[in-house]
């Protein structure tokens, strides 16, 4: 009973989607707003583009990662929009718009963005607001994990390892 579980969190609004952040907090998408039970606050989302991931940074920013490669930052304290940053991958916002996987690591976020056929692995330095393309493939990338200071990225054809 998904509705019962959501109601058990105290969420009273209809829920369109939900996200979990690095602190294991739930974020509910409802009527073009993201709502946090933990922070007792809602945050705007961009209209007309799919939000794919949500996370927090240093307990001060909430980051929204979108299908078009833009990340929007909001103050956790007062919901104020702080900045946007565009990954500018391939100048084709639809090439990698199908799915996203995030992995926070120190001041970085590693992000896999998949398209209909191709994928890209990016790193985003939150403090510098700087994106770097690490890897692009003509096939999907699946997930990632750190082990002994290396990033392992699963794909349709095995693993990539990034130092």
PDB file of C-alpha atoms in Angstrom, residues 40-160:
ATOM      1  CA  UNK A  40       8.903  21.337   6.900  1.00  0.00           C
ATOM      2  CA  UNK A  41       9.253  23.403   3.766  1.00  0.00           C
ATOM      3  CA  UNK A  42       8.499  23.248   0.067  1.00  0.00           C
ATOM      4  CA  UNK A  43      10.725  24.320  -2.807  1.00  0.00           C
ATOM      5  CA  UNK A  44       9.854  25.326  -6.376  1.00  0.00           C
ATOM      6  CA  UNK A  45      10.830  23.155  -9.332  1.00  0.00           C
ATOM      7  CA  UNK A  46      11.393  24.200 -12.931  1.00  0.00           C
ATOM      8  CA  UNK A  47       8.381  23.804 -15.166  1.00  0.00           C
ATOM      9  CA  UNK A  48       8.424  21.910 -18.446  1.00  0.00           C
ATOM     10  CA  UNK A  49      11.437  19.689 -17.718  1.00  0.00           C
ATOM     11  CA  UNK A  50      11.666  16.459 -15.732  1.00  0.00           C
ATOM     12  CA  UNK A  51      13.378  16.551 -12.353  1.00  0.00           C
ATOM     13  CA  UNK A  52      15.445  13.351 -12.108  1.00  0.00           C
ATOM     14  CA  UNK A  53      17.416  13.568  -8.850  1.00  0.00           C
ATOM     15  CA  UNK A  54      17.477  15.497  -5.588  1.00  0.00           C
ATOM     16  CA  UNK A  55      20.202  15.704  -2.978  1.00  0.00           C
ATOM     17  CA  UNK A  56      21.553  18.001  -0.280  1.00  0.00           C
ATOM     18  CA  UNK A  57      24.982  19.549   0.084  1.00  0.00           C
ATOM     19  CA  UNK A  58      26.568  20.376   3.443  1.00  0.00           C
ATOM     20  CA  UNK A  59      23.134  20.698   5.045  1.00  0.00           C
ATOM     21  CA  UNK A  60      22.766  24.118   3.442  1.00  0.00           C
ATOM     22  CA  UNK A  61      21.750  23.518  -0.188  1.00  0.00           C
ATOM     23  CA  UNK A  62      19.129  21.352  -1.823  1.00  0.00           C
ATOM     24  CA  UNK A  63      20.153  20.422  -5.381  1.00  0.00           C
ATOM     25  CA  UNK A  64      17.688  19.524  -8.122  1.00  0.00           C
ATOM     26  CA  UNK A  65      19.117  17.670 -11.136  1.00  0.00           C
ATOM     27  CA  UNK A  66      17.060  17.943 -14.332  1.00  0.00           C
ATOM     28  CA  UNK A  67      16.772  15.922 -17.552  1.00  0.00           C
ATOM     29  CA  UNK A  68      18.229  18.804 -19.595  1.00  0.00           C
ATOM     30  CA  UNK A  69      21.508  18.742 -17.620  1.00  0.00           C
ATOM     31  CA  UNK A  70      20.833  21.737 -15.394  1.00  0.00           C
ATOM     32  CA  UNK A  71      21.219  21.575 -11.617  1.00  0.00           C
ATOM     33  CA  UNK A  72      19.347  24.169  -9.532  1.00  0.00           C
ATOM     34  CA  UNK A  73      20.429  25.019  -5.986  1.00  0.00           C
ATOM     35  CA  UNK A  74      18.085  26.228  -3.245  1.00  0.00           C
ATOM     36  CA  UNK A  75      18.728  27.304   0.314  1.00  0.00           C
ATOM     37  CA  UNK A  76      17.505  24.652   2.727  1.00  0.00           C
ATOM     38  CA  UNK A  77      16.716  27.361   5.296  1.00  0.00           C
ATOM     39  CA  UNK A  78      14.382  29.578   3.305  1.00  0.00           C
ATOM     40  CA  UNK A  79      13.729  27.913  -0.119  1.00  0.00           C
ATOM     41  CA  UNK A  80      15.508  30.780  -1.888  1.00  0.00           C
ATOM     42  CA  UNK A  81      16.894  29.995  -5.351  1.00  0.00           C
ATOM     43  CA  UNK A  82      20.674  30.360  -5.178  1.00  0.00           C
ATOM     44  CA  UNK A  83      22.005  29.427  -8.634  1.00  0.00           C
ATOM     45  CA  UNK A  84      21.758  27.156 -11.696  1.00  0.00           C
ATOM     46  CA  UNK A  85      24.580  25.304 -13.412  1.00  0.00           C
ATOM     47  CA  UNK A  86      24.408  23.691 -16.856  1.00  0.00           C
ATOM     48  CA  UNK A  87      26.458  20.557 -17.571  1.00  0.00           C
ATOM     49  CA  UNK A  88      26.632  21.666 -21.252  1.00  0.00           C
ATOM     50  CA  UNK A  89      27.145  18.111 -22.484  1.00  0.00           C
ATOM     51  CA  UNK A  90      27.248  17.813 -26.258  1.00  0.00           C
ATOM     52  CA  UNK A  91      25.047  20.935 -26.719  1.00  0.00           C
ATOM     53  CA  UNK A  92      22.150  18.505 -27.113  1.00  0.00           C
ATOM     54  CA  UNK A  93      19.934  18.657 -24.034  1.00  0.00           C
ATOM     55  CA  UNK A  94      17.878  15.666 -25.194  1.00  0.00           C
ATOM     56  CA  UNK A  95      20.784  13.299 -25.902  1.00  0.00           C
ATOM     57  CA  UNK A  96      21.066  12.165 -22.251  1.00  0.00           C
ATOM     58  CA  UNK A  97      17.599  12.960 -20.908  1.00  0.00           C
ATOM     59  CA  UNK A  98      16.181   9.483 -20.128  1.00  0.00           C
ATOM     60  CA  UNK A  99      17.637   8.711 -16.687  1.00  0.00           C
ATOM     61  CA  UNK A 100      20.101   9.894 -14.089  1.00  0.00           C
ATOM     62  CA  UNK A 101      22.075   8.248 -11.284  1.00  0.00           C
ATOM     63  CA  UNK A 102      23.878  10.347  -8.645  1.00  0.00           C
ATOM     64  CA  UNK A 103      26.742   9.452  -6.345  1.00  0.00           C
ATOM     65  CA  UNK A 104      27.896  12.091  -3.829  1.00  0.00           C
ATOM     66  CA  UNK A 105      31.583  12.018  -2.908  1.00  0.00           C
ATOM     67  CA  UNK A 106      33.138  14.791  -0.772  1.00  0.00           C
ATOM     68  CA  UNK A 107      32.376  18.103  -2.570  1.00  0.00           C
ATOM     69  CA  UNK A 108      31.606  16.274  -5.830  1.00  0.00           C
ATOM     70  CA  UNK A 109      28.621  14.618  -7.369  1.00  0.00           C
ATOM     71  CA  UNK A 110      29.241  11.951  -9.951  1.00  0.00           C
ATOM     72  CA  UNK A 111      26.313  11.682 -12.345  1.00  0.00           C
ATOM     73  CA  UNK A 112      25.450   9.114 -14.971  1.00  0.00           C
ATOM     74  CA  UNK A 113      23.066  10.481 -17.595  1.00  0.00           C
ATOM     75  CA  UNK A 114      21.544   8.006 -20.030  1.00  0.00           C
ATOM     76  CA  UNK A 115      19.832   8.746 -23.300  1.00  0.00           C
ATOM     77  CA  UNK A 116      17.945   6.482 -25.674  1.00  0.00           C
ATOM     78  CA  UNK A 117      21.198   4.745 -26.653  1.00  0.00           C
ATOM     79  CA  UNK A 118      24.216   6.639 -25.291  1.00  0.00           C
ATOM     80  CA  UNK A 119      25.421   7.644 -21.831  1.00  0.00           C
ATOM     81  CA  UNK A 120      27.782  10.082 -20.183  1.00  0.00           C
ATOM     82  CA  UNK A 121      29.533  10.090 -16.804  1.00  0.00           C
ATOM     83  CA  UNK A 122      30.097  13.545 -15.321  1.00  0.00           C
ATOM     84  CA  UNK A 123      31.534  15.015 -12.160  1.00  0.00           C
ATOM     85  CA  UNK A 124      30.159  18.204 -10.645  1.00  0.00           C
ATOM     86  CA  UNK A 125      32.184  20.211  -8.129  1.00  0.00           C
ATOM     87  CA  UNK A 126      29.545  22.027  -6.104  1.00  0.00           C
ATOM     88  CA  UNK A 127      31.912  24.611  -4.590  1.00  0.00           C
ATOM     89  CA  UNK A 128      33.346  25.609  -7.981  1.00  0.00           C
ATOM     90  CA  UNK A 129      30.087  24.918  -9.869  1.00  0.00           C
ATOM     91  CA  UNK A 130      32.247  23.138 -12.407  1.00  0.00           C
ATOM     92  CA  UNK A 131      31.291  20.145 -14.564  1.00  0.00           C
ATOM     93  CA  UNK A 132      33.738  17.671 -16.107  1.00  0.00           C
ATOM     94  CA  UNK A 133      32.948  14.954 -18.609  1.00  0.00           C
ATOM     95  CA  UNK A 134      34.723  11.755 -17.550  1.00  0.00           C
ATOM     96  CA  UNK A 135      33.371   9.227 -20.016  1.00  0.00           C
ATOM     97  CA  UNK A 136      30.843   8.959 -22.822  1.00  0.00           C
ATOM     98  CA  UNK A 137      29.681   5.676 -24.311  1.00  0.00           C
ATOM     99  CA  UNK A 138      27.389   4.613 -27.177  1.00  0.00           C
ATOM    100  CA  UNK A 139      25.545   2.363 -24.678  1.00  0.00           C
ATOM    101  CA  UNK A 140      23.953   2.693 -21.233  1.00  0.00           C
ATOM    102  CA  UNK A 141      25.774   3.027 -17.936  1.00  0.00           C
ATOM    103  CA  UNK A 142      23.949   1.521 -14.972  1.00  0.00           C
ATOM    104  CA  UNK A 143      25.268   2.367 -11.521  1.00  0.00           C
ATOM    105  CA  UNK A 144      28.430   3.295  -9.663  1.00  0.00           C
ATOM    106  CA  UNK A 145      30.262   2.639  -6.421  1.00  0.00           C
ATOM    107  CA  UNK A 146      33.538   3.617  -4.796  1.00  0.00           C
ATOM    108  CA  UNK A 147      35.959   0.944  -3.684  1.00  0.00           C
ATOM    109  CA  UNK A 148      39.512   1.659  -2.515  1.00  0.00           C
ATOM    110  CA  UNK A 149      39.413   5.234  -3.865  1.00  0.00           C
ATOM    111  CA  UNK A 150      38.292   4.173  -7.322  1.00  0.00           C
ATOM    112  CA  UNK A 151      34.945   4.743  -8.965  1.00  0.00           C
ATOM    113  CA  UNK A 152      33.477   1.594 -10.520  1.00  0.00           C
ATOM    114  CA  UNK A 153      30.794   2.156 -13.142  1.00  0.00           C
ATOM    115  CA  UNK A 154      28.634  -0.728 -14.317  1.00  0.00           C
ATOM    116  CA  UNK A 155      27.496  -0.822 -17.921  1.00  0.00           C
ATOM    117  CA  UNK A 156      25.846  -3.092 -20.454  1.00  0.00           C
ATOM    118  CA  UNK A 157      29.294  -4.483 -21.284  1.00  0.00           C
ATOM    119  CA  UNK A 158      31.064  -4.720 -17.911  1.00  0.00           C
ATOM    120  CA  UNK A 159      32.718  -2.204 -15.596  1.00  0.00           C
ATOM    121  CA  UNK A 160      34.626   1.004 -16.157  1.00  0.00           C
TER     122      UNK A 160
END
